[in-house]
């Protein structure tokens, strides 16, 4: 399952890096930003919003969050230096331009002159979708119809991100784009390390870029989404409310450590092990985190690294600032490191996303750069926007500390650090880094040794600018060793260009004098030495890069931005309320559904779930309907409104000021005969029953009982809840016989309902329990609020609500509902036996012991239901465990067939 670098491949050195980030034009600025605790996320002005195409109505909307982390000068590029025509520069996605520029600057930082003489150099790059193509190029009059032309395609498609760098810089190793969403750039590092291990390359560029246009539009906050409601990313904090989009680029240069030391390279840090895997289907939804997969990836990286886990003193986490995602990640991280014997006491954790937002495809390499700089500078930056731990973290039980201020690790240096990056879609990446080995002593140069000082550029203006920048950088250089290292870096680490100058120097004074002579208009020797360095061992040092001259290259959209439909004011005047259907409201509802479902031709009576709708998509649709029509609508109401016609009717009534009260019964399926009423599980939602109905072929109608959303109306005992539900179904069906059932908690409530109905003289002919624990399992061991919060990540990991965004569960009070209903179970035991039969659909696999223990549930044989009835207990085994029995594929298909078999007992359908 886990792909990892081959064991024994040897350490990989980070010898160069470059980047551009929100509020930071280079790596130096970035490090100052981090250690100073600065936040680059900012509020956009009304003018910036307007220039980004946000209408006044959109800007004034209550859910508009005018925040983001933009990248300055993203429209600038030195096309002439890189040999790009003016036309192609305008057409090229700024992501490609910025990445090419950073790749060049990273090679300069590494002292690696690109070209055939440098040996094979690979390029592994991750990029985001070209929004420049969508928002600018294709909305311009010039290129509106040129979507598939080669110039447009070559300038914007992800396939050409890495290969353009190889072409422009003459790099001969493997060159590939790496697309695993948020983990793309750390996955690129993993692939680069593997290529080095196989000997395919002598050096490799790895990194990513993500710049979204327009940069200053902010975003529309959506309940259940991953974006922050207040415009700030508060990783690990009690106020965690989501992440914020950032824009930027990061690139590192990697070499085998033995080669780096032989070449005299400066080493920021050493990558000792990396691993990449995927969660597969072991999580609650495609975009949800998978703790089991994360843990497996981390364990694999540790094993590949050979670094003792207790040596890792800092971990740069994925850390997106979501209230559920952070606890799940830290739980997996802690489990992995503890299993390996670590981490180091007082291990620090952080996430750069709080400073600069989520850089998507560039997020992983940005975290790697931060961790490498922490090892290099022996300092861990503070974690900003952190005041009080998110209670779901259960921080007291974690082996990690969040630094409120910068932590100096000079006296007790960091030995190792690690980086996590987890992508939407489930591709996880983890890297383990060590501090660079101490540099060995080099012999002093022989007295009087003169060293060649070589400068070159593409024109005289650039040559002069290079000399001036170098003169400023060597103002304090003294001693022959310093001159030797400067000359060595220039000689071996800079490309040779048409305009050049060379002189020799033995001392710092002679070096500065030679540069002064050049700046004063002295002679320029265009013949640069082509020979290899012959002046003995030396080291590469940091020197100024080439003086690029970026200019603006930009295609502005000419087509007007499509305005969002104006939301009608609530009340009778917003939409004419007649008998109905001529107000256009139904058509607008259908447009929303077609847009979100990605289909055309939806009919007024089409069922949302039959069309492929699910719980996660429902969050977006409910948000769109609420914003479009200006009325309150939540998920529970959406469960009731199955068809466009029903939705339009509800909205029409609400706009007239009279939304009907929810009956508490949700129609799942129409059919023939008596309705079977199903009770929700402990979480209070009924989406699993819609999935079951989609795979059931029986004909009786199905309905589900919804948990009361008003806290004041939530019963204090399970018997009270059962009595409420009995009253609901008797309002709809006054007399028996009744058909009832339920999954998990719902099965226990259904059993109590059956007892109450029989006590009232009513017949219950059909009682079906879906993997419900026997009452004896819940006796004893009350779970308080703190323990339940600690168990919540386990509940999500067990995937009780697959297909639902974890943040949605908290935003809707899911945790509180689940705990309330679990408390009801802990306080319940039947006071008599049910007179009749039970059909039990039992999961073949046992439920996870860790979850049962956390919830104080004692695993007992479910055949004990027999002692609570006078009739026969019929048990049918279905594949999966307590939660995965509802998974798509063979599990849900066989569950649906078993449910049909149970129903057939009463309808004579066998």
mmCIF file with all atom_site columns, N, CA, C and O in Angstrom, residues 28-65:
data_model
loop_
_atom_site.group_PDB
_atom_site.id
_atom_site.type_symbol
_atom_site.label_atom_id
_atom_site.label_alt_id
_atom_site.label_comp_id
_atom_site.label_asym_id
_atom_site.label_entity_id
_atom_site.label_seq_id
_atom_site.pdbx_PDB_ins_code
_atom_site.Cartn_x
_atom_site.Cartn_y
_atom_site.Cartn_z
_atom_site.occupancy
_atom_site.B_iso_or_equiv
_atom_site.pdbx_formal_charge
_atom_site.auth_seq_id
_atom_site.auth_comp_id
_atom_site.auth_asym_id
_atom_site.auth_atom_id
_atom_site.pdbx_PDB_model_num
ATOM 1   N N  . UNK A 1 28 ? 14.706  34.574 2.424   1.00 0.00 ? 28 UNK A N  1
ATOM 2   C CA . UNK A 1 28 ? 15.104  35.394 3.564   1.00 0.00 ? 28 UNK A CA 1
ATOM 3   C C  . UNK A 1 28 ? 13.917  36.113 4.179   1.00 0.00 ? 28 UNK A C  1
ATOM 4   O O  . UNK A 1 28 ? 13.740  36.132 5.407   1.00 0.00 ? 28 UNK A O  1
ATOM 5   N N  . UNK A 1 29 ? 13.118  36.750 3.334   1.00 0.00 ? 29 UNK A N  1
ATOM 6   C CA . UNK A 1 29 ? 11.912  37.417 3.832   1.00 0.00 ? 29 UNK A CA 1
ATOM 7   C C  . UNK A 1 29 ? 10.971  36.422 4.503   1.00 0.00 ? 29 UNK A C  1
ATOM 8   O O  . UNK A 1 29 ? 10.343  36.721 5.521   1.00 0.00 ? 29 UNK A O  1
ATOM 9   N N  . UNK A 1 30 ? 10.866  35.238 3.921   1.00 0.00 ? 30 UNK A N  1
ATOM 10  C CA . UNK A 1 30 ? 9.968   34.212 4.452   1.00 0.00 ? 30 UNK A CA 1
ATOM 11  C C  . UNK A 1 30 ? 10.380  33.810 5.868   1.00 0.00 ? 30 UNK A C  1
ATOM 12  O O  . UNK A 1 30 ? 9.532   33.700 6.777   1.00 0.00 ? 30 UNK A O  1
ATOM 13  N N  . UNK A 1 31 ? 11.669  33.604 6.081   1.00 0.00 ? 31 UNK A N  1
ATOM 14  C CA . UNK A 1 31 ? 12.131  33.199 7.401   1.00 0.00 ? 31 UNK A CA 1
ATOM 15  C C  . UNK A 1 31 ? 11.907  34.314 8.429   1.00 0.00 ? 31 UNK A C  1
ATOM 16  O O  . UNK A 1 31 ? 11.490  34.052 9.571   1.00 0.00 ? 31 UNK A O  1
ATOM 17  N N  . UNK A 1 32 ? 12.150  35.554 8.039   1.00 0.00 ? 32 UNK A N  1
ATOM 18  C CA . UNK A 1 32 ? 11.882  36.678 8.947   1.00 0.00 ? 32 UNK A CA 1
ATOM 19  C C  . UNK A 1 32 ? 10.402  36.761 9.282   1.00 0.00 ? 32 UNK A C  1
ATOM 20  O O  . UNK A 1 32 ? 10.010  37.050 10.423  1.00 0.00 ? 32 UNK A O  1
ATOM 21  N N  . UNK A 1 33 ? 9.564   36.500 8.290   1.00 0.00 ? 33 UNK A N  1
ATOM 22  C CA . UNK A 1 33 ? 8.118   36.503 8.492   1.00 0.00 ? 33 UNK A CA 1
ATOM 23  C C  . UNK A 1 33 ? 7.709   35.447 9.510   1.00 0.00 ? 33 UNK A C  1
ATOM 24  O O  . UNK A 1 33 ? 6.925   35.714 10.436  1.00 0.00 ? 33 UNK A O  1
ATOM 25  N N  . UNK A 1 34 ? 8.268   34.250 9.377   1.00 0.00 ? 34 UNK A N  1
ATOM 26  C CA . UNK A 1 34 ? 7.903   33.164 10.280  1.00 0.00 ? 34 UNK A CA 1
ATOM 27  C C  . UNK A 1 34 ? 8.406   33.407 11.695  1.00 0.00 ? 34 UNK A C  1
ATOM 28  O O  . UNK A 1 34 ? 7.653   33.258 12.673  1.00 0.00 ? 34 UNK A O  1
ATOM 29  N N  . UNK A 1 35 ? 9.665   33.763 11.828  1.00 0.00 ? 35 UNK A N  1
ATOM 30  C CA . UNK A 1 35 ? 10.217  33.951 13.172  1.00 0.00 ? 35 UNK A CA 1
ATOM 31  C C  . UNK A 1 35 ? 9.631   35.182 13.856  1.00 0.00 ? 35 UNK A C  1
ATOM 32  O O  . UNK A 1 35 ? 9.585   35.247 15.085  1.00 0.00 ? 35 UNK A O  1
ATOM 33  N N  . UNK A 1 36 ? 9.177   36.153 13.060  1.00 0.00 ? 36 UNK A N  1
ATOM 34  C CA . UNK A 1 36 ? 8.551   37.335 13.630  1.00 0.00 ? 36 UNK A CA 1
ATOM 35  C C  . UNK A 1 36 ? 7.076   37.162 13.946  1.00 0.00 ? 36 UNK A C  1
ATOM 36  O O  . UNK A 1 36 ? 6.423   38.075 14.460  1.00 0.00 ? 36 UNK A O  1
ATOM 37  N N  . UNK A 1 37 ? 6.537   35.985 13.630  1.00 0.00 ? 37 UNK A N  1
ATOM 38  C CA . UNK A 1 37 ? 5.129   35.727 13.925  1.00 0.00 ? 37 UNK A CA 1
ATOM 39  C C  . UNK A 1 37 ? 4.179   36.573 13.102  1.00 0.00 ? 37 UNK A C  1
ATOM 40  O O  . UNK A 1 37 ? 3.107   36.966 13.575  1.00 0.00 ? 37 UNK A O  1
ATOM 41  N N  . UNK A 1 38 ? 4.530   36.855 11.848  1.00 0.00 ? 38 UNK A N  1
ATOM 42  C CA . UNK A 1 38 ? 3.696   37.706 10.999  1.00 0.00 ? 38 UNK A CA 1
ATOM 43  C C  . UNK A 1 38 ? 2.635   36.881 10.281  1.00 0.00 ? 38 UNK A C  1
ATOM 44  O O  . UNK A 1 38 ? 2.856   35.714 9.949   1.00 0.00 ? 38 UNK A O  1
ATOM 45  N N  . UNK A 1 39 ? 1.498   37.489 10.025  1.00 0.00 ? 39 UNK A N  1
ATOM 46  C CA . UNK A 1 39 ? 0.416   36.860 9.268   1.00 0.00 ? 39 UNK A CA 1
ATOM 47  C C  . UNK A 1 39 ? 0.230   37.613 7.961   1.00 0.00 ? 39 UNK A C  1
ATOM 48  O O  . UNK A 1 39 ? -0.033  38.820 7.958   1.00 0.00 ? 39 UNK A O  1
ATOM 49  N N  . UNK A 1 40 ? 0.371   36.909 6.844   1.00 0.00 ? 40 UNK A N  1
ATOM 50  C CA . UNK A 1 40 ? 0.230   37.528 5.530   1.00 0.00 ? 40 UNK A CA 1
ATOM 51  C C  . UNK A 1 40 ? -1.196  37.498 5.023   1.00 0.00 ? 40 UNK A C  1
ATOM 52  O O  . UNK A 1 40 ? -1.500  38.140 4.014   1.00 0.00 ? 40 UNK A O  1
ATOM 53  N N  . UNK A 1 41 ? -2.059  36.750 5.674   1.00 0.00 ? 41 UNK A N  1
ATOM 54  C CA . UNK A 1 41 ? -3.475  36.773 5.319   1.00 0.00 ? 41 UNK A CA 1
ATOM 55  C C  . UNK A 1 41 ? -4.016  38.157 5.639   1.00 0.00 ? 41 UNK A C  1
ATOM 56  O O  . UNK A 1 41 ? -3.790  38.687 6.727   1.00 0.00 ? 41 UNK A O  1
ATOM 57  N N  . UNK A 1 42 ? -4.731  38.767 4.700   1.00 0.00 ? 42 UNK A N  1
ATOM 58  C CA . UNK A 1 42 ? -5.195  40.131 4.927   1.00 0.00 ? 42 UNK A CA 1
ATOM 59  C C  . UNK A 1 42 ? -6.611  40.333 4.409   1.00 0.00 ? 42 UNK A C  1
ATOM 60  O O  . UNK A 1 42 ? -7.123  39.527 3.629   1.00 0.00 ? 42 UNK A O  1
ATOM 61  N N  . UNK A 1 43 ? -7.207  41.426 4.839   1.00 0.00 ? 43 UNK A N  1
ATOM 62  C CA . UNK A 1 43 ? -8.544  41.793 4.378   1.00 0.00 ? 43 UNK A CA 1
ATOM 63  C C  . UNK A 1 43 ? -8.418  42.638 3.114   1.00 0.00 ? 43 UNK A C  1
ATOM 64  O O  . UNK A 1 43 ? -7.655  43.612 3.077   1.00 0.00 ? 43 UNK A O  1
ATOM 65  N N  . UNK A 1 44 ? -9.166  42.293 2.087   1.00 0.00 ? 44 UNK A N  1
ATOM 66  C CA . UNK A 1 44 ? -9.118  43.031 0.834   1.00 0.00 ? 44 UNK A CA 1
ATOM 67  C C  . UNK A 1 44 ? -10.032 44.246 0.905   1.00 0.00 ? 44 UNK A C  1
ATOM 68  O O  . UNK A 1 44 ? -11.103 44.217 1.535   1.00 0.00 ? 44 UNK A O  1
ATOM 69  N N  . UNK A 1 45 ? -9.591  45.312 0.250   1.00 0.00 ? 45 UNK A N  1
ATOM 70  C CA . UNK A 1 45 ? -10.366 46.549 0.260   1.00 0.00 ? 45 UNK A CA 1
ATOM 71  C C  . UNK A 1 45 ? -11.548 46.434 -0.706  1.00 0.00 ? 45 UNK A C  1
ATOM 72  O O  . UNK A 1 45 ? -11.543 45.592 -1.614  1.00 0.00 ? 45 UNK A O  1
ATOM 73  N N  . UNK A 1 46 ? -12.562 47.291 -0.545  1.00 0.00 ? 46 UNK A N  1
ATOM 74  C CA . UNK A 1 46 ? -13.672 47.286 -1.503  1.00 0.00 ? 46 UNK A CA 1
ATOM 75  C C  . UNK A 1 46 ? -13.199 47.476 -2.933  1.00 0.00 ? 46 UNK A C  1
ATOM 76  O O  . UNK A 1 46 ? -13.749 46.868 -3.864  1.00 0.00 ? 46 UNK A O  1
ATOM 77  N N  . UNK A 1 47 ? -12.172 48.301 -3.117  1.00 0.00 ? 47 UNK A N  1
ATOM 78  C CA . UNK A 1 47 ? -11.657 48.514 -4.472  1.00 0.00 ? 47 UNK A CA 1
ATOM 79  C C  . UNK A 1 47 ? -11.022 47.239 -5.024  1.00 0.00 ? 47 UNK A C  1
ATOM 80  O O  . UNK A 1 47 ? -11.221 46.894 -6.189  1.00 0.00 ? 47 UNK A O  1
ATOM 81  N N  . UNK A 1 48 ? -10.264 46.511 -4.185  1.00 0.00 ? 48 UNK A N  1
ATOM 82  C CA . UNK A 1 48 ? -9.651  45.269 -4.636  1.00 0.00 ? 48 UNK A CA 1
ATOM 83  C C  . UNK A 1 48 ? -10.709 44.227 -4.979  1.00 0.00 ? 48 UNK A C  1
ATOM 84  O O  . UNK A 1 48 ? -10.576 43.487 -5.957  1.00 0.00 ? 48 UNK A O  1
ATOM 85  N N  . UNK A 1 49 ? -11.768 44.163 -4.188  1.00 0.00 ? 49 UNK A N  1
ATOM 86  C CA . UNK A 1 49 ? -12.852 43.235 -4.483  1.00 0.00 ? 49 UNK A CA 1
ATOM 87  C C  . UNK A 1 49 ? -13.494 43.573 -5.822  1.00 0.00 ? 49 UNK A C  1
ATOM 88  O O  . UNK A 1 49 ? -13.761 42.686 -6.644  1.00 0.00 ? 49 UNK A O  1
ATOM 89  N N  . UNK A 1 50 ? -13.736 44.875 -6.033  1.00 0.00 ? 50 UNK A N  1
ATOM 90  C CA . UNK A 1 50 ? -14.365 45.305 -7.287  1.00 0.00 ? 50 UNK A CA 1
ATOM 91  C C  . UNK A 1 50 ? -13.460 44.994 -8.475  1.00 0.00 ? 50 UNK A C  1
ATOM 92  O O  . UNK A 1 50 ? -13.925 44.516 -9.522  1.00 0.00 ? 50 UNK A O  1
ATOM 93  N N  . UNK A 1 51 ? -12.156 45.244 -8.334  1.00 0.00 ? 51 UNK A N  1
ATOM 94  C CA . UNK A 1 51 ? -11.223 44.967 -9.418  1.00 0.00 ? 51 UNK A CA 1
ATOM 95  C C  . UNK A 1 51 ? -11.128 43.468 -9.705  1.00 0.00 ? 51 UNK A C  1
ATOM 96  O O  . UNK A 1 51 ? -10.797 43.070 -10.823 1.00 0.00 ? 51 UNK A O  1
ATOM 97  N N  . UNK A 1 52 ? -11.432 42.654 -8.698  1.00 0.00 ? 52 UNK A N  1
ATOM 98  C CA . UNK A 1 52 ? -11.428 41.209 -8.884  1.00 0.00 ? 52 UNK A CA 1
ATOM 99  C C  . UNK A 1 52 ? -12.730 40.696 -9.485  1.00 0.00 ? 52 UNK A C  1
ATOM 100 O O  . UNK A 1 52 ? -12.884 39.495 -9.702  1.00 0.00 ? 52 UNK A O  1
ATOM 101 N N  . UNK A 1 53 ? -13.671 41.605 -9.761  1.00 0.00 ? 53 UNK A N  1
ATOM 102 C CA . UNK A 1 53 ? -14.921 41.207 -10.387 1.00 0.00 ? 53 UNK A CA 1
ATOM 103 C C  . UNK A 1 53 ? -16.033 40.885 -9.428  1.00 0.00 ? 53 UNK A C  1
ATOM 104 O O  . UNK A 1 53 ? -17.057 40.321 -9.822  1.00 0.00 ? 53 UNK A O  1
ATOM 105 N N  . UNK A 1 54 ? -15.861 41.211 -8.129  1.00 0.00 ? 54 UNK A N  1
ATOM 106 C CA . UNK A 1 54 ? -16.905 40.951 -7.140  1.00 0.00 ? 54 UNK A CA 1
ATOM 107 C C  . UNK A 1 54 ? -17.889 42.115 -7.166  1.00 0.00 ? 54 UNK A C  1
ATOM 108 O O  . UNK A 1 54 ? -17.500 43.265 -6.953  1.00 0.00 ? 54 UNK A O  1
ATOM 109 N N  . UNK A 1 55 ? -19.153 41.827 -7.444  1.00 0.00 ? 55 UNK A N  1
ATOM 110 C CA . UNK A 1 55 ? -20.157 42.883 -7.511  1.00 0.00 ? 55 UNK A CA 1
ATOM 111 C C  . UNK A 1 55 ? -20.431 43.451 -6.122  1.00 0.00 ? 55 UNK A C  1
ATOM 112 O O  . UNK A 1 55 ? -20.092 42.842 -5.103  1.00 0.00 ? 55 UNK A O  1
ATOM 113 N N  . UNK A 1 56 ? -21.053 44.630 -6.081  1.00 0.00 ? 56 UNK A N  1
ATOM 114 C CA . UNK A 1 56 ? -21.389 45.232 -4.793  1.00 0.00 ? 56 UNK A CA 1
ATOM 115 C C  . UNK A 1 56 ? -22.328 44.339 -4.000  1.00 0.00 ? 56 UNK A C  1
ATOM 116 O O  . UNK A 1 56 ? -22.218 44.232 -2.773  1.00 0.00 ? 56 UNK A O  1
ATOM 117 N N  . UNK A 1 57 ? -23.250 43.682 -4.701  1.00 0.00 ? 57 UNK A N  1
ATOM 118 C CA . UNK A 1 57 ? -24.191 42.792 -4.012  1.00 0.00 ? 57 UNK A CA 1
ATOM 119 C C  . UNK A 1 57 ? -23.457 41.594 -3.409  1.00 0.00 ? 57 UNK A C  1
ATOM 120 O O  . UNK A 1 57 ? -23.723 41.199 -2.265  1.00 0.00 ? 57 UNK A O  1
ATOM 121 N N  . UNK A 1 58 ? -22.523 41.020 -4.180  1.00 0.00 ? 58 UNK A N  1
ATOM 122 C CA . UNK A 1 58 ? -21.762 39.890 -3.655  1.00 0.00 ? 58 UNK A CA 1
ATOM 123 C C  . UNK A 1 58 ? -20.882 40.321 -2.495  1.00 0.00 ? 58 UNK A C  1
ATOM 124 O O  . UNK A 1 58 ? -20.764 39.604 -1.492  1.00 0.00 ? 58 UNK A O  1
ATOM 125 N N  . UNK A 1 59 ? -20.247 41.487 -2.619  1.00 0.00 ? 59 UNK A N  1
ATOM 126 C CA . UNK A 1 59 ? -19.366 41.963 -1.550  1.00 0.00 ? 59 UNK A CA 1
ATOM 127 C C  . UNK A 1 59 ? -20.124 42.219 -0.261  1.00 0.00 ? 59 UNK A C  1
ATOM 128 O O  . UNK A 1 59 ? -19.584 42.056 0.842   1.00 0.00 ? 59 UNK A O  1
ATOM 129 N N  . UNK A 1 60 ? -21.387 42.621 -0.391  1.00 0.00 ? 60 UNK A N  1
ATOM 130 C CA . UNK A 1 60 ? -22.190 42.947 0.794   1.00 0.00 ? 60 UNK A CA 1
ATOM 131 C C  . UNK A 1 60 ? -22.894 41.722 1.377   1.00 0.00 ? 60 UNK A C  1
ATOM 132 O O  . UNK A 1 60 ? -23.500 41.812 2.442   1.00 0.00 ? 60 UNK A O  1
ATOM 133 N N  . UNK A 1 61 ? -22.808 40.594 0.706   1.00 0.00 ? 61 UNK A N  1
ATOM 134 C CA . UNK A 1 61 ? -23.492 39.390 1.184   1.00 0.00 ? 61 UNK A CA 1
ATOM 135 C C  . UNK A 1 61 ? -22.926 38.981 2.537   1.00 0.00 ? 61 UNK A C  1
ATOM 136 O O  . UNK A 1 61 ? -21.710 39.068 2.774   1.00 0.00 ? 61 UNK A O  1
ATOM 137 N N  . UNK A 1 62 ? -23.776 38.521 3.454   1.00 0.00 ? 62 UNK A N  1
ATOM 138 C CA . UNK A 1 62 ? -23.298 38.181 4.799   1.00 0.00 ? 62 UNK A CA 1
ATOM 139 C C  . UNK A 1 62 ? -22.297 37.044 4.833   1.00 0.00 ? 62 UNK A C  1
ATOM 140 O O  . UNK A 1 62 ? -21.528 36.932 5.787   1.00 0.00 ? 62 UNK A O  1
ATOM 141 N N  . UNK A 1 63 ? -22.287 36.196 3.800   1.00 0.00 ? 63 UNK A N  1
ATOM 142 C CA . UNK A 1 63 ? -21.345 35.077 3.813   1.00 0.00 ? 63 UNK A CA 1
ATOM 143 C C  . UNK A 1 63 ? -20.068 35.372 3.018   1.00 0.00 ? 63 UNK A C  1
ATOM 144 O O  . UNK A 1 63 ? -19.232 34.495 2.852   1.00 0.00 ? 63 UNK A O  1
ATOM 145 N N  . UNK A 1 64 ? -19.917 36.609 2.490   1.00 0.00 ? 64 UNK A N  1
ATOM 146 C CA . UNK A 1 64 ? -18.699 36.966 1.770   1.00 0.00 ? 64 UNK A CA 1
ATOM 147 C C  . UNK A 1 64 ? -17.582 37.217 2.781   1.00 0.00 ? 64 UNK A C  1
ATOM 148 O O  . UNK A 1 64 ? -17.717 38.028 3.694   1.00 0.00 ? 64 UNK A O  1
ATOM 149 N N  . UNK A 1 65 ? -16.466 36.522 2.626   1.00 0.00 ? 65 UNK A N  1
ATOM 150 C CA . UNK A 1 65 ? -15.308 36.687 3.496   1.00 0.00 ? 65 UNK A CA 1
ATOM 151 C C  . UNK A 1 65 ? -14.203 37.338 2.660   1.00 0.00 ? 65 UNK A C  1
ATOM 152 O O  . UNK A 1 65 ? -13.582 36.675 1.819   1.00 0.00 ? 65 UNK A O  1
#
